Each structure stands twice: as structure tokens, then as C-alpha cells.
Amino acid sequence: MKRILVTGGAGFIGANFVRYLIEHSDAGITVLDALTYAGNLQSLHGLDRSRLHVVVGDITDAPLVDGLVADADAVVHFAAESHNDNSLFDPRPFLDTNVVGTYTLLEAVRRHEVRFHHISTDEVYGDLELDDPARFTETTPYNPSSPYSSTKAASDMLVRAWGRSFGVRATISNCSNNYGPYQHVEKFIPRQITNILHGVRPKLYGTGANVRDWIHVEDHSSAVWEIVNRGTPGKTYLIGADGEKNNREVLELILGLMGQDAAAFDHVTDRPGHDLRYGIDSTMLREELGWSPAHRDLAAGLAQTIDWYRQNPWWWEGAKAGTEDRYVQQAAARGTEDAGTAGGGA
Ligand code: NAD
Ligand code: TDX
């Protein structure tokens, strides 16, 4: 493939994917990113600009999208509003970007007959009981819980319909929770690491029994690249690395790795509608495309991630105080005052 259009390439996973492509392919890359609060061009620092072209713009801008898609051999679509807590506070941007934005891209790839890969989430399947032996598979019925996950589910349905009705050559991947460098400080792992670096006690929602299935972002990138190259249009692939752990265990690991007491955190009011457990069965991807994750040790991956945040405060410090202020505002709007750290702490 000569030119890949990566939407959301200045976000956490998109930027890591661009870095992966620079290293593991010879494709030219065009990034289309609106640089919302979650986008950061610094996440692409140091990359070979002869292979990377960045366009600042919105995926709902149909004429802009049409021109960029016309020049691409494939589109890999990461751009989204991605944070559940924000979707509970103000759902509208989630509908605009995740639903209308995906529709806008689908119409363009349909017109220009360009291969499309849609990045989605395991959250479309709802949640599992803690003791359920089952995990999500490609045939699990959709049952999203939050405004965020329902807009991702809607976008998946659009992709399937554009494949069946208009012959768009599209694949979908639904991945579990990613961690690694360049993740916004609003998300669980970087929020707690940067709180500890600021001398602020981490915040655990509810009891912390909720389980997430963690995958290193590099493994997500390698899986997506396999699917883009060798996946079967019309198919959905689940991406996961058998990394289930509850939030309390993850937080205790982080505290231990950062030399803190395992109990040095605060329980705060739970997220409304908080999904209990996600778990991915990625057998199909592994058997059909021979993919497997390179990072299998969460403690080692967390140690590397902690080190990255320690070494790169220039990348995250600018977003920290505003993010914590947003948590305070969201808690106040719900009448629960304990979820944020006003002013980012210090
Ligand atoms: P992110 O919030 O870090 O990045 C999203 C990027 O999209 C930002 O750079 C932002 O500026 C851009 N963007 C937002 N609205 C846009 C618009 N209207 N037009 C153009 N660009 C826009 O998100 P992320 O964590 O990197 O997630 C990327 C994708 O992966 C999303 O589709 C998300 O649903 C999916 N996903 C994320 C995870 C996870 O653990 N983070 C897991 C599974 C799937
Ligand atoms: O301060 C916190 N304390 C806490 O206990 C935060 C921010 C989160 N949590 C909990 C909520 C979740 O159970 O940690 C878990 C992970 O939270 P997030 O990082 O907000 O991720 P999650 O809601 O699980 O969604 C993520 O994975 C799936 C991504 O943000 C989504 O984009 C992706 O689709």
C-alpha cells in the first residue's frame, strides 16, 4: 500500500500506529486530525516528515475528507471522542464525531472504492459478570452501556451496512483497553501515574473490582496492520492479549512500581453505569492471521509506561491541570465532589 490515511493520528493509539507504520512499512502516511483536547501533534515528534503529511481538519468535513480519501490506498479510522466519563457529561460530540464522522468517511471510501479499516472497542458488547467463564467473541450480541460505547456500536453498524449494501471493502476490529506511551492523562493508568508523580493520591472508582483486559498499544498496532493487509473484507476481528485484571490490582501494581504503599489511594464515587468486566477471546485473529501479542507481562509493560511518563513531563504536564479541573466539574454536575483533584494537585 502506497498511502494510508490515518484519522485520529494525533491521538493516543493513532499516533502509536503512525510510529508503528514508519518503522514496519514503507507506506506514505497522511494523518487527518481535528486536534481536539485529546489530539497532540507532539505525539508525532521526531518522525520522518518525508513520509508523514499532517492535515488538521474534521472527519465530518465532507469535501476535505473526499479529497484525502481520493488520494489514499487505505483508510485506518481511529478518530473518535474516546472517554466514557466525558460522554456522560456531554454526549453530543460523541454523536457528531463517532457516528456522523464515520458516516462521512464511509461515503468517501464508497465513492472512491478505497479499502477501509474501522477501529472499535470491546465496549460495544456491554459487560460480563466477574465469574462468567465466557469472554467476548465476534458473535457476542451488541449491548453497549454508555453514550461513548453506544456511538461506537452505531459506527460499527454503519460500517457493516456500507459493506453489505454498497460493497465497501471494510474490516472492523474491536480491541480491549490499551496502555502505553502518549495516552491522555484523563485515562485510568496515566491519570494515576501522573497523580503519583505530582504527590496526589490516585482515585479508584467504587470498590475497584471492575475488570479491564489490558493490551499494550504496540500489540494493538501490530494486529491492526495485519488486518489491514491480510484481513477479509466484511469481517470483524477481536483484538486482545489475555490481560484481564481488576482496577484495584492494576493500581496496586502501579503504586508498588512507584515505591508507594499499596493502600496509598482513595476510593471515589463510582462512574454511573460503570461496566463491570470486559474480556476478549482473540482466537479468530490468532488462528486466521497468525497474530500474537509481544507484550505478555503487564507489570513489565507498566514499568516501561511509568518510566515514559517520568521521562516525558513536557508531553503531559500541559494537559494535567485542565483534565483534573474537568473531573471536578463533572463530579460537581453529578453532585459528587470527590472525583477530581482541583488544579491538578501538586
Ligand atoms: P484519543 O482520544 O486519545 O484520540 C482521538 C483522536 O481523534 C485525537 O487526536 C482527536 O484530536 C481526534 N479527533 C477527535 N474528533 C475528531 C474529529 N471530529 N475529526 C478529526 N479528528 C478527531 O483516543 P484513543 O484512545 O487513541 O482511541 C482511538 C480509537 O481507538 C477510538 O476510535 C477508540 O474508540 C478506539 N479504542 C480505544 C481503546 C483505548 O483503550 N483507548 C480501546 C479500544 C478501541
Ligand atoms: O480515575 C479513574 N479511576 C478509575 O477507577 C479513571 C479515569 C478510571 N477508573 C476506572 C474506570 C474503568 O473501570 O478504570 C477503568 C479504566 O477507565 P478508562 O481509562 O476511563 O477506560 P474505559 O472506560 O475502560 O475505556 C477505555 O477502554 C475502551 C477507553 O477509554 C475507551 O476508548 C476504549 O474503547
XYZ file of C-alpha atoms and ligand atoms in Angstrom:
424
model
C 0.000 0.000 0.000
C 1.434 3.319 -1.059
C -0.541 5.848 1.010
C -2.505 5.239 4.205
C -4.897 7.853 5.569
C -4.885 7.620 9.373
C -7.710 9.518 11.053
C -7.070 10.491 14.673
C -3.316 10.075 14.137
C -2.508 12.704 16.786
C -4.376 10.746 19.475
C -3.017 8.000 21.721
C -3.495 4.880 19.600
C -3.404 6.676 16.232
C 0.000 8.239 16.983
C 1.379 4.906 18.177
C 0.062 3.319 14.967
C 1.748 6.007 12.831
C 5.004 5.293 14.679
C 4.486 1.571 14.024
C 3.925 2.176 10.282
C 7.032 4.351 9.981
C 9.043 1.504 11.481
C 7.357 -1.544 9.926
C 6.224 -0.397 6.449
C 7.334 1.859 3.634
C 3.893 3.449 3.179
C 3.375 7.194 2.997
C 1.069 8.341 5.784
C -1.458 11.153 5.845
C -2.852 11.993 9.272
C -6.242 13.714 9.466
C -6.871 15.003 12.979
C -9.004 17.845 14.346
C -6.643 18.339 17.328
C -9.400 18.306 19.920
C -8.308 18.451 23.574
C -7.197 14.803 23.051
C -5.047 15.391 19.963
C -1.403 16.399 20.321
C 0.987 16.907 17.408
C 3.861 16.425 19.852
C 2.919 12.734 19.852
C 4.368 12.614 16.311
C 7.621 14.372 17.220
C 10.834 13.042 15.729
C 9.182 11.187 12.823
C 10.457 11.274 9.222
C 8.420 14.126 7.684
C 9.170 12.950 4.138
C 6.798 10.049 4.837
C 4.286 11.856 7.013
C 1.815 14.529 5.998
C -0.429 16.024 8.692
C -3.754 17.660 7.881
C -5.577 19.451 10.688
C -9.270 19.025 9.998
C -12.514 17.372 10.997
C -13.736 13.981 9.796
C -17.235 15.452 9.451
C -15.916 17.911 6.810
C -17.109 16.029 3.705
C -15.214 17.977 0.985
C -11.927 17.747 2.939
C -12.440 14.037 3.635
C -13.334 13.358 -0.001
C -10.083 14.847 -1.300
C -7.906 12.969 1.203
C -9.670 9.648 0.650
C -9.327 10.032 -3.135
C -5.527 10.095 -2.683
C -5.343 7.094 -0.319
C -4.960 3.338 -0.898
C -6.469 2.574 2.502
C -8.067 4.427 5.398
C -7.464 3.374 9.000
C -10.043 5.166 11.107
C -9.063 5.896 14.736
C -10.577 9.380 15.177
C -13.204 9.418 17.913
C -14.339 11.010 21.092
C -12.974 8.256 23.318
C -13.589 8.963 27.001
C -16.563 7.404 28.785
C -16.601 9.987 31.599
C -16.845 12.857 29.092
C -19.667 11.095 27.267
C -21.708 11.019 30.473
C -21.243 14.758 30.845
C -21.737 15.938 27.241
C -22.718 13.229 24.734
C -23.189 15.476 21.674
C -19.577 15.486 20.345
C -19.651 11.669 20.537
C -22.600 11.557 18.150
C -21.025 14.100 15.803
C -17.578 12.536 15.568
C -18.200 8.846 16.171
C -21.403 8.498 14.161
C -21.535 11.357 11.617
C -17.740 11.334 11.184
C -17.700 7.600 10.426
C -20.634 8.070 8.017
C -18.706 10.858 6.238
C -15.665 8.607 5.786
C -17.802 5.701 4.596
C -19.423 7.821 1.898
C -15.967 8.889 0.684
C -14.490 5.361 0.598
C -17.625 4.211 -1.175
C -17.223 6.881 -3.898
C -13.514 6.227 -4.381
C -13.547 2.434 -3.754
C -10.874 2.648 -1.078
C -10.177 -0.106 1.480
C -11.428 0.913 4.965
C -10.477 -0.327 8.422
C -12.588 0.787 11.365
C -11.105 0.861 14.867
C -13.642 -0.043 17.528
C -13.833 -1.240 21.091
C -14.865 -4.257 23.154
C -17.257 -1.918 24.997
C -19.853 -2.403 22.235
C -20.587 -5.811 23.806
C -21.561 -4.370 27.196
C -20.100 -6.143 30.218
C -19.594 -9.612 31.697
C -20.172 -10.885 35.234
C -16.956 -11.258 37.234
C -17.371 -15.038 37.499
C -18.615 -15.647 33.946
C -16.263 -18.144 32.237
C -17.262 -16.650 28.866
C -15.399 -13.875 27.068
C -16.476 -11.675 24.138
C -16.219 -13.218 20.654
C -17.052 -11.926 17.167
C -20.621 -13.254 17.594
C -21.419 -11.755 21.023
C -24.578 -9.595 20.714
C -24.079 -5.832 20.954
C -25.227 -4.350 24.277
C -23.467 -1.007 24.861
C -23.897 0.801 28.190
C -22.577 4.368 27.852
C -23.104 7.198 25.366
C -19.494 6.566 24.217
C -19.925 2.834 23.638
C -23.341 3.249 22.040
C -21.905 5.670 19.458
C -19.061 3.227 18.753
C -21.661 0.456 18.340
C -23.612 2.693 15.956
C -20.478 3.353 13.911
C -19.740 -0.393 13.686
C -23.257 -0.954 12.356
C -22.773 1.733 9.706
C -19.552 0.040 8.561
C -21.294 -3.335 8.287
C -24.203 -1.817 6.351
C -21.935 0.068 3.925
C -20.114 -3.216 3.304
C -23.232 -5.197 2.613
C -25.310 -2.589 0.761
C -22.611 -0.750 -1.191
C -19.765 -3.273 -1.400
C -17.352 -1.113 0.614
C -14.248 -3.255 1.375
C -14.233 -2.767 5.130
C -12.947 -4.608 8.187
C -13.653 -3.801 11.844
C -11.543 -4.525 14.901
C -12.842 -4.379 18.464
C -9.959 -4.077 20.909
C -9.704 -4.123 24.680
C -8.179 -1.407 26.937
C -4.856 -0.089 25.645
C -1.969 1.250 27.706
C 1.445 2.652 26.820
C 3.132 5.964 25.903
C 1.254 9.057 24.649
C -2.040 8.168 26.388
C -4.018 11.209 27.564
C -3.826 11.870 31.314
C -7.619 11.598 31.616
C -7.409 7.793 31.254
C -7.013 5.474 34.246
C -3.365 4.393 34.032
C -1.754 7.717 33.039
C -4.043 9.614 35.415
C -2.811 7.584 38.374
C 0.857 7.609 37.307
C 0.848 11.391 36.882
C -1.101 11.895 40.127
C 1.613 9.966 41.979
C 4.330 11.970 40.200
C 2.524 15.105 41.470
C 2.281 13.738 45.005
C -1.504 13.307 44.725
C -3.280 10.130 45.870
C -4.719 8.048 42.991
C -8.507 7.851 42.590
C -10.215 4.476 42.293
C -13.848 4.432 41.179
C -16.088 2.428 43.531
C -14.559 -0.722 45.003
C -12.087 -1.201 42.139
C -13.446 -4.686 41.412
C -14.151 -3.742 37.778
C -12.049 -5.772 35.361
C -10.391 -4.474 32.197
C -8.481 -6.615 29.658
C -5.208 -4.710 29.139
C -3.197 -4.752 25.930
C -0.048 -2.803 25.115
C -0.710 -0.247 22.382
C 2.118 -1.689 20.226
C 0.274 -5.006 20.118
C -2.909 -3.216 19.042
C -0.926 -1.568 16.225
C 0.606 -4.840 15.010
C -2.812 -6.517 14.989
C -4.423 -3.665 13.039
C -1.635 -3.699 10.449
C -2.105 -7.483 9.946
C -5.844 -6.978 9.467
C -5.362 -4.072 7.027
C -3.008 -6.207 4.918
C -4.456 -9.701 5.216
C -7.907 -9.424 6.801
C -11.039 -10.424 4.918
C -13.329 -7.515 3.964
C -16.706 -7.862 5.658
C -15.182 -9.418 8.769
C -14.884 -8.273 12.368
C -11.775 -9.207 14.396
C -11.447 -9.063 18.175
C -8.038 -7.928 19.456
C -6.939 -8.833 22.970
C -3.874 -10.068 24.850
C -5.395 -12.124 27.716
C -4.678 -9.280 30.129
C -7.692 -9.290 32.482
C -7.062 -7.576 35.840
C -9.259 -5.619 38.192
C -8.639 -1.900 38.652
C -7.534 -2.283 42.224
C -4.866 -4.826 41.245
C -3.627 -2.543 38.449
C -3.450 0.409 40.826
C -1.586 -1.633 43.451
C 0.905 -2.694 40.771
C 1.464 0.958 39.781
C 1.847 2.034 43.413
C 4.346 -0.765 44.059
C 6.369 0.040 40.938
C 6.474 3.700 42.002
C 7.670 2.920 45.524
C 4.363 3.767 47.236
C 2.350 1.915 49.855
C -0.235 -0.405 48.234
C -3.009 1.359 50.200
C -1.994 4.917 49.247
C -5.080 5.677 47.161
C -8.639 6.985 47.650
C -11.905 5.331 46.712
C -14.148 7.892 44.995
C -17.760 7.827 43.823
C -18.283 5.212 41.122
C -18.836 6.056 37.431
C -22.594 5.896 36.662
C -23.412 2.736 34.683
C -19.797 1.533 35.145
C -19.233 -1.641 33.101
C -18.164 -4.467 35.408
C -15.884 -6.590 33.261
C -14.514 -6.799 29.723
C -12.750 -9.921 28.430
C -11.686 -10.673 24.855
C -11.317 -14.046 23.139
C -8.989 -13.249 20.223
C -8.730 -16.837 18.930
C -10.037 -15.964 15.457
C -7.418 -13.272 14.861
C -4.654 -15.517 16.154
C -5.727 -18.539 14.099
C -6.648 -16.746 10.865
C -3.802 -14.236 10.683
C -1.198 -15.830 12.970
C -1.029 -12.685 15.139
C 0.086 -12.831 18.752
C 0.947 -10.114 21.284
C 4.607 -9.348 22.009
C 3.902 -7.823 25.452
C 2.596 -10.517 27.793
C 3.736 -9.200 31.172
C 1.538 -6.345 32.444
C 3.934 -5.442 35.280
C 6.814 -5.066 32.806
C 4.648 -3.007 30.431
C 3.500 -0.787 33.294
C 7.080 -0.268 34.469
C 8.030 0.840 30.943
C 4.963 3.129 30.778
C 5.701 4.683 34.200
C 9.231 5.317 33.028
C 7.934 7.027 29.882
C 5.686 9.417 31.891
C 8.561 10.094 34.297
C 10.900 10.932 31.397
C 8.414 12.998 29.368
C 6.594 15.501 31.598
C 6.959 18.026 28.714
C 4.407 15.893 26.842
C 1.716 15.623 29.577
C 2.156 18.457 32.094
C 0.226 20.947 29.922
C -2.925 18.800 29.986
C -2.888 17.716 33.631
C -4.454 20.648 35.488
C -7.230 21.134 32.909
C -8.044 17.415 32.999
C -8.362 17.384 36.786
C -10.471 20.549 36.666
C -12.773 18.771 34.213
C -13.130 15.850 36.646
C -14.050 18.325 39.396
C -16.690 19.951 37.160
C -18.126 16.569 36.163
C -18.336 15.459 39.800
C -19.997 18.738 40.787
C -22.546 18.346 37.976
C -23.430 14.900 39.383
C -23.465 16.188 42.954
C -20.420 14.093 43.941
C -17.500 16.294 44.889
C -14.792 13.695 45.419
C -13.751 12.502 41.942
C -11.266 15.169 40.898
C -8.157 16.959 42.049
C -8.808 20.665 41.531
C -5.930 22.462 39.841
C -4.179 19.169 39.034
C -2.733 18.899 42.544
C 0.992 19.252 43.232
P -7.831 9.631 21.824
O -8.957 10.357 22.457
O -6.507 9.594 22.502
O -7.572 10.219 20.354
C -8.611 10.548 19.482
C -8.030 11.423 18.362
O -9.095 11.725 17.430
C -7.479 12.767 18.853
O -6.226 13.033 18.261
C -8.529 13.777 18.400
O -7.984 15.064 18.133
C -9.061 13.111 17.137
N -10.427 13.551 16.815
C -11.500 13.619 17.650
N -12.567 14.092 16.994
C -12.181 14.297 15.711
C -12.835 14.769 14.549
N -14.134 15.117 14.579
N -12.142 14.850 13.400
C -10.822 14.505 13.359
N -10.145 14.070 14.432
C -10.802 13.960 15.596
O -8.386 8.166 21.556
P -7.630 6.759 21.545
O -7.622 6.202 22.913
O -6.366 6.896 20.793
O -8.667 5.892 20.689
C -8.521 5.794 19.281
C -9.577 4.847 18.748
O -9.443 3.570 19.338
C -11.012 5.296 19.041
O -11.793 5.010 17.904
C -11.419 4.425 20.221
O -12.813 4.223 20.222
C -10.666 3.157 19.914
N -10.324 2.306 21.063
C -9.637 2.841 22.126
C -9.249 1.994 23.171
C -8.448 2.528 24.346
O -8.154 1.774 25.257
N -8.043 3.777 24.359
C -9.586 0.639 23.134
C -10.300 0.143 22.037
C -10.643 0.987 20.999
O -9.655 7.947 37.726
C -10.124 6.873 37.344
N -10.361 5.890 38.248
C -10.866 4.668 37.915
O -11.052 3.808 38.775
C -10.423 6.613 35.950
C -10.178 7.672 34.907
C -10.913 5.374 35.605
N -11.148 4.427 36.555
C -11.641 3.096 36.146
C -12.813 3.096 35.191
C -12.574 1.844 34.361
O -13.101 0.711 35.019
O -10.572 2.485 35.419
C -11.068 1.714 34.313
C -10.463 2.251 33.020
O -11.008 3.544 32.806
P -10.693 4.399 31.482
O -9.228 4.564 31.334
O -11.554 5.612 31.520
O -11.124 3.388 30.322
P -12.527 2.644 29.973
O -13.694 3.408 30.450
O -12.388 1.213 30.382
O -12.477 2.772 28.359
C -11.214 2.570 27.660
O -11.159 1.320 27.055
C -12.015 1.078 25.973
C -11.028 3.666 26.610
O -11.090 4.942 27.222
C -12.044 3.527 25.506
O -11.797 4.489 24.490
C -11.955 2.155 24.942
O -12.959 1.962 23.992
